[in-house]
Tab-separated table of C-alpha atoms in Angstrom:
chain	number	residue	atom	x	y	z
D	1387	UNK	CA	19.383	1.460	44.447
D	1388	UNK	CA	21.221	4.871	44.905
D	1389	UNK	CA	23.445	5.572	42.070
D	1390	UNK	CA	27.189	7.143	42.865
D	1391	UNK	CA	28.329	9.359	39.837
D	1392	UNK	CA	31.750	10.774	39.519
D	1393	UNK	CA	33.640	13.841	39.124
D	1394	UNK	CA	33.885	13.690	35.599
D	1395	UNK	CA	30.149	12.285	34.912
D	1396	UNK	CA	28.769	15.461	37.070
D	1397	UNK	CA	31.127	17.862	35.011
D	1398	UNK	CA	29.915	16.087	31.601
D	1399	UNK	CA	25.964	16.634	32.893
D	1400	UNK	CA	26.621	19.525	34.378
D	1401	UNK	CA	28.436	20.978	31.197
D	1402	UNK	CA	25.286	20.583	29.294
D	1403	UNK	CA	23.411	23.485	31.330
D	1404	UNK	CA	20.420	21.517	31.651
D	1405	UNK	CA	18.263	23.300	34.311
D	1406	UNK	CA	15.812	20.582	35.587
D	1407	UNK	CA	14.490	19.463	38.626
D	1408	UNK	CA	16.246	17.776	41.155
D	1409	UNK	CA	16.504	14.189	41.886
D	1410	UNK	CA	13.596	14.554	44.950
D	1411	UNK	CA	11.437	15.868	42.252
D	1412	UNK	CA	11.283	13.601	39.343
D	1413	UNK	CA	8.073	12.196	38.797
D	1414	UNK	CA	9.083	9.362	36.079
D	1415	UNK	CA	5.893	9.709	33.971
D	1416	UNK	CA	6.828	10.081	30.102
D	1417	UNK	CA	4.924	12.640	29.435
D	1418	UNK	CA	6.810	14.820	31.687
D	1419	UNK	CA	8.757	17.463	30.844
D	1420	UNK	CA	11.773	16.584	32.384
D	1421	UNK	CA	11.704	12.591	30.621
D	1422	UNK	CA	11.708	14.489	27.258
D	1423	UNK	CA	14.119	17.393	27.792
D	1424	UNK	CA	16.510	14.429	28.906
D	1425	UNK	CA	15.873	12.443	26.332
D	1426	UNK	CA	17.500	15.219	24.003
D	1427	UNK	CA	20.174	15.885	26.661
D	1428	UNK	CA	20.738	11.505	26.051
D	1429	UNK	CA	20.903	11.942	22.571
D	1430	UNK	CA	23.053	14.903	22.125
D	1431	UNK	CA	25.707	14.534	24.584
D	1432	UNK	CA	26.188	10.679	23.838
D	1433	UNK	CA	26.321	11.760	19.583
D	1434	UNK	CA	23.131	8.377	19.370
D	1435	UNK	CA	21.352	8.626	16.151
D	1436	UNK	CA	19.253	5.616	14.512
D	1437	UNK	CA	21.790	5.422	11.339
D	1438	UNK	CA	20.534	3.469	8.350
D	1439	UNK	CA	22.118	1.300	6.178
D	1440	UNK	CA	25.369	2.088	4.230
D	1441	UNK	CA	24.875	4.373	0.495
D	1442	UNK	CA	22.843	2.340	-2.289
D	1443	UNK	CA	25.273	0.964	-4.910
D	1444	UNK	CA	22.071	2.045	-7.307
D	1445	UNK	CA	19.853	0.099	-8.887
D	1446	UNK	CA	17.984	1.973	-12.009
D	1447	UNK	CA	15.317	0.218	-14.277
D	1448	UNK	CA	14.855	3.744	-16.246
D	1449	UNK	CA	15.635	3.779	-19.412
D	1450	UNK	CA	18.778	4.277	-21.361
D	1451	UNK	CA	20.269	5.372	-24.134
D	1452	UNK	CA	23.715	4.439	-25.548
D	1453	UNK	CA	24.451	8.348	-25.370
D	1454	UNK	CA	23.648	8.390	-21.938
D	1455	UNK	CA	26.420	5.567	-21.517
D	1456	UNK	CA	29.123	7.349	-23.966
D	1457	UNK	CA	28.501	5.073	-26.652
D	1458	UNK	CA	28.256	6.750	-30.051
D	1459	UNK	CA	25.760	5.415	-32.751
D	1460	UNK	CA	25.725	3.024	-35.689
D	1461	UNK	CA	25.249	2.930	-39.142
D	1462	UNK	CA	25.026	1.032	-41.579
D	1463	UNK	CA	28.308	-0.242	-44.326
D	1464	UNK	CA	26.285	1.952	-47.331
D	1465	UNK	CA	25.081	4.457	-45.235
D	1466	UNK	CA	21.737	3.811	-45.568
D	1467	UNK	CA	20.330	3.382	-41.646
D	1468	UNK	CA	21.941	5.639	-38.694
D	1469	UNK	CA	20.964	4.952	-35.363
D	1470	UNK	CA	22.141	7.657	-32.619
D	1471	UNK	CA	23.089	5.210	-30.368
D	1472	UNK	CA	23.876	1.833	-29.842
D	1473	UNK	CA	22.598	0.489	-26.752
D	1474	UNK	CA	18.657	0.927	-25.857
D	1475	UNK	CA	17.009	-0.329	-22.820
D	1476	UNK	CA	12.898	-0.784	-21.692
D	1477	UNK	CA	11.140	-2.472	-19.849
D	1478	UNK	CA	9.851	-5.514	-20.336
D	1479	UNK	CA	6.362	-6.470	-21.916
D	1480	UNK	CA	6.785	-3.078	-23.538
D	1481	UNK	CA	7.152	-0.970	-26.808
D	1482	UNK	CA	10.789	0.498	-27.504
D	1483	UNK	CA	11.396	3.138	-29.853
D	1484	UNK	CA	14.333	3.738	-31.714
D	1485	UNK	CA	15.203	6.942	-33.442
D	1486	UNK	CA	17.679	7.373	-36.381
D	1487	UNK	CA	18.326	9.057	-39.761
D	1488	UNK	CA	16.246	6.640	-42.193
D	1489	UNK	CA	13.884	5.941	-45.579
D	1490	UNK	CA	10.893	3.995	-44.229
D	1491	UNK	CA	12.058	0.176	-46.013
D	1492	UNK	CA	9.600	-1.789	-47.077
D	1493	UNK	CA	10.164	-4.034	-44.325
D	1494	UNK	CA	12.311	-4.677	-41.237
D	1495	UNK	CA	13.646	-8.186	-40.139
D	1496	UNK	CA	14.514	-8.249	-36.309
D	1497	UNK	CA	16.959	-11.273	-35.386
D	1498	UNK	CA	17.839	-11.604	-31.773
D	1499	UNK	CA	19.681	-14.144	-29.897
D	1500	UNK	CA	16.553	-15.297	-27.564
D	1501	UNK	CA	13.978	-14.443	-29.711
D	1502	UNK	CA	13.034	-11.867	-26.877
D	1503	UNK	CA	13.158	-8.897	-29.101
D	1504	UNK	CA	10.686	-8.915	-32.306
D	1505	UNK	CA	9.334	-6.182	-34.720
D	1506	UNK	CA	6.316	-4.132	-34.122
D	1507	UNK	CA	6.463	-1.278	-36.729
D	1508	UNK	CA	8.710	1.069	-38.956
D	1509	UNK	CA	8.584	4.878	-40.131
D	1510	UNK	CA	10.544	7.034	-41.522
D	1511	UNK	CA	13.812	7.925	-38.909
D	1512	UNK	CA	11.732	5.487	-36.112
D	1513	UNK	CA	11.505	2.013	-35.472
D	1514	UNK	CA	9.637	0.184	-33.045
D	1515	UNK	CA	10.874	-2.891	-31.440
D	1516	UNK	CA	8.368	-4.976	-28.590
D	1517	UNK	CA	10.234	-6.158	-25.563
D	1518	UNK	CA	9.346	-9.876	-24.413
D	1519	UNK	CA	8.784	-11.038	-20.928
D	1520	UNK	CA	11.304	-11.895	-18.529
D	1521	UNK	CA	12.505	-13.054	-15.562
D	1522	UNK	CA	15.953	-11.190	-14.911
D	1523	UNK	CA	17.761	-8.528	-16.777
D	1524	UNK	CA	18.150	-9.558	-20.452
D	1525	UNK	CA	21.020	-8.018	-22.518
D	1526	UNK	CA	21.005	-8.811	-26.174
D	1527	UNK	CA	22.333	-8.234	-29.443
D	1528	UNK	CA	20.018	-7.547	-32.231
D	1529	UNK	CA	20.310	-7.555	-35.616
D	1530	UNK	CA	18.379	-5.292	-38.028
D	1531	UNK	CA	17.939	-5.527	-41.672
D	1532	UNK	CA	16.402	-2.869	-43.608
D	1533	UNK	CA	14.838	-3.842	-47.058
D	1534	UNK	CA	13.870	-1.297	-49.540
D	1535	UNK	CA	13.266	-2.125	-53.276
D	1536	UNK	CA	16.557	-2.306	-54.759
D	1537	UNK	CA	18.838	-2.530	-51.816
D	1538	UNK	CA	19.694	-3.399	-48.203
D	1539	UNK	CA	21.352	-2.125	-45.069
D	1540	UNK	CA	22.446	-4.006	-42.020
D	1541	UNK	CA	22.369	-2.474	-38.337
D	1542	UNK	CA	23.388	-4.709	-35.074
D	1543	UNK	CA	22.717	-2.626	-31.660
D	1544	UNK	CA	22.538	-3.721	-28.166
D	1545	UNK	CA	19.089	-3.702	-26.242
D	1546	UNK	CA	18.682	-4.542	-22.378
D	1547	UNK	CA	15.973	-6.041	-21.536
D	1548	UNK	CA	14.726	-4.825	-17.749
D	1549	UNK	CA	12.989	-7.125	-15.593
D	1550	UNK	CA	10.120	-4.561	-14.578
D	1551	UNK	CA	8.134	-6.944	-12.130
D	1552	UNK	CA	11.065	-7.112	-9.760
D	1553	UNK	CA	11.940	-3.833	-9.528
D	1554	UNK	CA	10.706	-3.555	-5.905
D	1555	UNK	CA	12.641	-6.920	-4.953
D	1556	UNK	CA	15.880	-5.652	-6.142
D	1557	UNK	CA	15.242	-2.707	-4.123
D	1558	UNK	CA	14.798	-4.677	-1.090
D	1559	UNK	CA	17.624	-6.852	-2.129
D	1560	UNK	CA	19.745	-3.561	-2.340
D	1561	UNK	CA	18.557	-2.076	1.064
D	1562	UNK	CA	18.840	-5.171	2.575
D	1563	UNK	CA	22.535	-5.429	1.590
D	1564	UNK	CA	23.138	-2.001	2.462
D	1565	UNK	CA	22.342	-2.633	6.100
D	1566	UNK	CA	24.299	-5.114	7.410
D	1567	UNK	CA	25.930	-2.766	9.701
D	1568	UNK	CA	22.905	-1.450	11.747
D	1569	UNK	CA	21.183	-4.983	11.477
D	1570	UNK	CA	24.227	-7.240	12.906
D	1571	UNK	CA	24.916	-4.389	15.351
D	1572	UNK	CA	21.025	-3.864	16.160
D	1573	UNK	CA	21.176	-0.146	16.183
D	1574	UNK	CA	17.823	0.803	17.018
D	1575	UNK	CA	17.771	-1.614	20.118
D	1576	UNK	CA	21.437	-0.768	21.032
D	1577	UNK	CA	19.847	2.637	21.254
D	1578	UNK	CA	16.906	1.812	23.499
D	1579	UNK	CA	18.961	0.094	25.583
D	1580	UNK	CA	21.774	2.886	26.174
D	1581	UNK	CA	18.959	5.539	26.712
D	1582	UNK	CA	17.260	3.549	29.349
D	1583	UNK	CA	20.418	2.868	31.082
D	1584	UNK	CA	21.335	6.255	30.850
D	1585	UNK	CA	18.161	7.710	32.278
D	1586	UNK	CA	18.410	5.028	35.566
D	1587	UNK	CA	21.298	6.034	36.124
D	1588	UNK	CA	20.137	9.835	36.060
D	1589	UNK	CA	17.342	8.533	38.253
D	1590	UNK	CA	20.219	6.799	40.477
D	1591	UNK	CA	18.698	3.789	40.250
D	1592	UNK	CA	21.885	2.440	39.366
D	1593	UNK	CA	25.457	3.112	39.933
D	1594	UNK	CA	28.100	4.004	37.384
D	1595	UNK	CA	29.868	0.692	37.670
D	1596	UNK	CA	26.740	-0.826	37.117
D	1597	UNK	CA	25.631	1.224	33.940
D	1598	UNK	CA	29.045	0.513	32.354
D	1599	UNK	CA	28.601	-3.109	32.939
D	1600	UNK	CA	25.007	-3.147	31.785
D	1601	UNK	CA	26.287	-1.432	28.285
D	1602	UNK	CA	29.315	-3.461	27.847
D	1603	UNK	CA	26.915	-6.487	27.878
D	1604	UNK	CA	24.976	-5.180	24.432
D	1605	UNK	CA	27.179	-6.971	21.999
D	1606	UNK	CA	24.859	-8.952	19.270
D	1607	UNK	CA	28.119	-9.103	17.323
D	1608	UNK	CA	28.974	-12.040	19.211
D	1609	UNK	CA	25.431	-13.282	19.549
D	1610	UNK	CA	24.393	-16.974	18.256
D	1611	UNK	CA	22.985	-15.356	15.405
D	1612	UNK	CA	25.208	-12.577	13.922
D	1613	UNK	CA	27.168	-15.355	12.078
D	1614	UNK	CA	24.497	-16.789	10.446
D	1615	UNK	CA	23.130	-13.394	9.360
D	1616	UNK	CA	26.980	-12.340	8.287
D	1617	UNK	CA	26.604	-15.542	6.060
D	1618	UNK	CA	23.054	-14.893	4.130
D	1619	UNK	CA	24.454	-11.608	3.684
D	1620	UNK	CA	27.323	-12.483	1.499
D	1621	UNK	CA	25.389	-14.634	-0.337
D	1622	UNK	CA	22.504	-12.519	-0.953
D	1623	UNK	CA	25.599	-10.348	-2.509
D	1624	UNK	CA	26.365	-13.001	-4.596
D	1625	UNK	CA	23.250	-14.396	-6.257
D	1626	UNK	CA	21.834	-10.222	-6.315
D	1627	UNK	CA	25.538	-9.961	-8.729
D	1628	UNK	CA	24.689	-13.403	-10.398
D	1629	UNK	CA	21.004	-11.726	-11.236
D	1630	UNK	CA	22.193	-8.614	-12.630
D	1631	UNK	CA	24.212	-10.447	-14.749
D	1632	UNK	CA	21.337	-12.143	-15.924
D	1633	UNK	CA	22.830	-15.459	-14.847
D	1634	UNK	CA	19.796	-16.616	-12.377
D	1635	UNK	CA	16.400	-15.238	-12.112
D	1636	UNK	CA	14.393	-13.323	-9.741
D	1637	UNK	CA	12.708	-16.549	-7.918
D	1638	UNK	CA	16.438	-17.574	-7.070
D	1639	UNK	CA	16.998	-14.481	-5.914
D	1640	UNK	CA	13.789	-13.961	-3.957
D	1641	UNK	CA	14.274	-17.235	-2.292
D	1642	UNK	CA	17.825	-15.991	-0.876
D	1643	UNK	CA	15.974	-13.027	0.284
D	1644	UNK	CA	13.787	-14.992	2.129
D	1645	UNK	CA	16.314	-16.822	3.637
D	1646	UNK	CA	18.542	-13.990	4.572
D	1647	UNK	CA	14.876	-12.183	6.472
D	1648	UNK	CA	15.024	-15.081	8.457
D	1649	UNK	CA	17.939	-15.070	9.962
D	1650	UNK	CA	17.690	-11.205	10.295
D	1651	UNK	CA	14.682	-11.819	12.048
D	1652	UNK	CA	16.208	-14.882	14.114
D	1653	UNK	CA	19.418	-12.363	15.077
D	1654	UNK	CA	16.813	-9.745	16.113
D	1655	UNK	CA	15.593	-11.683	18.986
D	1656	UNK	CA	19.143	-10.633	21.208
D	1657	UNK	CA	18.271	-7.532	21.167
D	1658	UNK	CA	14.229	-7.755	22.361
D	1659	UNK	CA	15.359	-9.775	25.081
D	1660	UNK	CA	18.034	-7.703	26.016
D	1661	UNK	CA	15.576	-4.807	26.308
D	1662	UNK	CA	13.400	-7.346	28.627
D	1663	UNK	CA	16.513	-7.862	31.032
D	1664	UNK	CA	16.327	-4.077	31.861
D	1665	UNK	CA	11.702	-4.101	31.390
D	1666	UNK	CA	11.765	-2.259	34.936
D	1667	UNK	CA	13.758	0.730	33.238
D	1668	UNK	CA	12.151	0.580	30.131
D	1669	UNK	CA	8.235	0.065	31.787
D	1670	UNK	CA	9.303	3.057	33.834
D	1671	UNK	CA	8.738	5.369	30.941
D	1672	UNK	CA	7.227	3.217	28.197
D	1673	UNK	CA	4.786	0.954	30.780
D	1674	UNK	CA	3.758	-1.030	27.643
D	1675	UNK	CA	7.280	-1.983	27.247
D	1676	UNK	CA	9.304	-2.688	24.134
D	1677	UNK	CA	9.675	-6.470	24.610
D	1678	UNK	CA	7.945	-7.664	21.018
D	1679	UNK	CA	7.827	-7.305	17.463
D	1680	UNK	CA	10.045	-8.695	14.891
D	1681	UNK	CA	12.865	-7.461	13.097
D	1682	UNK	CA	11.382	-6.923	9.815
D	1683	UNK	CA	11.793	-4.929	6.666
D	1684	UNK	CA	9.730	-2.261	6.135
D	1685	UNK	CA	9.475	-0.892	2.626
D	1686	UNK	CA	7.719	2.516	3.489
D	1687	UNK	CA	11.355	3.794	4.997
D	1688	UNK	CA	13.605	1.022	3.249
D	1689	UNK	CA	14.623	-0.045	6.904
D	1690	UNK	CA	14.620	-3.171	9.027
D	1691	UNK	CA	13.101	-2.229	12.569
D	1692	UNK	CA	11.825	-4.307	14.979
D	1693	UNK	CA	9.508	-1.014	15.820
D	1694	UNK	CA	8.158	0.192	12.786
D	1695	UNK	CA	7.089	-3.145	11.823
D	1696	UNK	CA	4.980	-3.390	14.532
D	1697	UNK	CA	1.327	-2.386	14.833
D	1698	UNK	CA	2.114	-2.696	18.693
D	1699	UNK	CA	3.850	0.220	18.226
D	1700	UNK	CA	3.167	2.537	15.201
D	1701	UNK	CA	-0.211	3.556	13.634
D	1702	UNK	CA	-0.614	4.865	9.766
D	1703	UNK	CA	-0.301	8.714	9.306
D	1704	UNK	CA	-0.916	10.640	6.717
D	1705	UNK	CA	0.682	8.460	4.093
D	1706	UNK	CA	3.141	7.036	6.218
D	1707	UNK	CA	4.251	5.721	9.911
D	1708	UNK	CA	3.503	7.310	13.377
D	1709	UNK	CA	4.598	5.645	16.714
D	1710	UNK	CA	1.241	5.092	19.085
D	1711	UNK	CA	0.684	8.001	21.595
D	1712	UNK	CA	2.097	5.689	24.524
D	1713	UNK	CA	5.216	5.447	22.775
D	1714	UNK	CA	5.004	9.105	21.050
D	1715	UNK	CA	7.868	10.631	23.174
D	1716	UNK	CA	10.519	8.212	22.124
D	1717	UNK	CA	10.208	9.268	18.576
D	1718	UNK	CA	13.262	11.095	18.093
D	1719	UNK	CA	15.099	7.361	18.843
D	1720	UNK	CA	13.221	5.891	16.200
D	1721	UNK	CA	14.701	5.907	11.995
D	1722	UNK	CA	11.727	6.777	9.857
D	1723	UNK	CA	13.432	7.228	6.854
């Protein structure tokens, strides 16, 4: 179908200086020269990047000390026992040492409120607590009394307890959160599908009534999903607040990951078969088409792409992701990071 552009449109393509060839000589291979220098042309003039999800609220499972957190040390009522600071944190199923101004006692009795925290061994100016296993972040108060021959001293400092083995899953959990824009609004296909229409109707395959009508119809806000995705979200929110807290543990909080994948994956469906309502665009430059794989997170980028979690579309390279040569010249669409 011959397209009709108007005045405007030609001003707005022609204000890009693009010198290609006319419309007699497009050969619509994507390999050509033409396919890619427009697909920059697409991307600049209509401002479409793959964004990623919104700034990490943080999540750190280093290490700290109570200095690091302005809190000043402790000592003991006679004097005996300083500590620099008051709060320490490790990981769990580890050794943590404490530092201070101290005679080495004779011994060293640990009380916690769990029983998490026990003794392991005592010099002069250093003590070494061991950390017990857990199953979410731990924060405890511990008690230390120093015995020497003829006299005591008391210490109580904080310690916080960090769930090591689900340090990637609250990374997910964080990223995951994080994205809700460019998941409910399915960036990376919204992009597909604008470029695609955009380069049919630079083909004039279609008219400008018809491309404005095609984009208008992208709108997975409204889809039968979105809500459902909008929901898992908020609770994922929740329960990751409820972990941190220490209030539920990382199997809770796993298991509303899960759930909140699934319906991520379920919402990512609109957009795939959106993409296959336009195939004879898309198969015009990508002739495998972009009409599977599922909207997935992939760790290597922190991302959820329905691309990039496909083998039907990326290979491994050198350490990390690489779309397939078929696919190579749609690259700069594609958020690898």
């Amino acid at each position: 179908m011959s397209g009709v552009r108007s005045a405007s449109q030609a001003n707005t393509i022609s204000s890009l200086h693009f010198n290609g060839p006319t419309h007699d000589e497009v050969d619509i291979v994507i390999k050509t020269d033409w396919t890619r220098n427009w697909l920059v042309v697409i991307v600049a003039a209509l401002g479409l990047t793959a964004c990623g999800g919104g700034s990490d609220e943080g999540s750190d499972n280093s290490g700290s000390s109570g200095s690091e957190r302005g809190v000043r040390g402790v000592e003991s009522n006679n004097g005996l026992v300083k500590f620099a600071n008051a709060f320490y944190a490790g990981p769990e199923s580890q050794s943590l040492v404490m530092t201070g101004t101290f005679a080495q006692p004779e011994n060293v009795i640990v009380t916690s409120d769990s029983g998490l925290i026990s003794f392991s061994s005592v010099a002069s100016n250093k003590l070494t607590l061991m950390l017990g296993e857990v199953d979410r972040p731990v924060n405890e108060s511990v008690t230390l009394d120093f015995r020497y021959q003829d006299q005591s001293a008391r210490v109580q400092v904080s310690v916080s307890i960090q769930n090591a083995s689900a340090a990637s899953l609250e990374s997910q959990v964080v990223n995951t959160i994080n994205s809700r824009s460019t998941v409910v609004s399915l960036s990376e296909d919204a992009l597909f599908f604008n470029f695609f229409l955009q380069m049919a109707y630079l083909r004039s395959d279609i008219t400008n009534q018809n491309l404005q009508a095609r984009l208008q119809s992208f709108n997975p806000e409204n889809s039968p999903w979105a809500f459902d995705v909008n929901f898992a979200l908020d609770n994922l929110m929740q329960v990751k607040d409820r972990y941190r807290q220490g209030l539920v543990s990382e199997q809770v909080l796993r298991r509303e990951l899960a759930f909140a994948e699934r319906m991520i994956a379920n919402h990512g469906t609109y957009g795939r078969d959106k993409l296959n309502e336009i195939s004879i665009f898309v198969d015009a430059i990508a002739p495998d088409g972009l009409g599977s794989g599922v909207l997935e997170y992939v760790e290597s980028t922190g991302v959820y792409s329905r691309i990039l979690s496909s083998d039907h579309y990326v290979v491994a390279s050198n350490g990390g992701l690489r779309l397939r040569p078929e696919y190579r010249a749609l690259e700069s669409l594609v958020q690898f990071n």
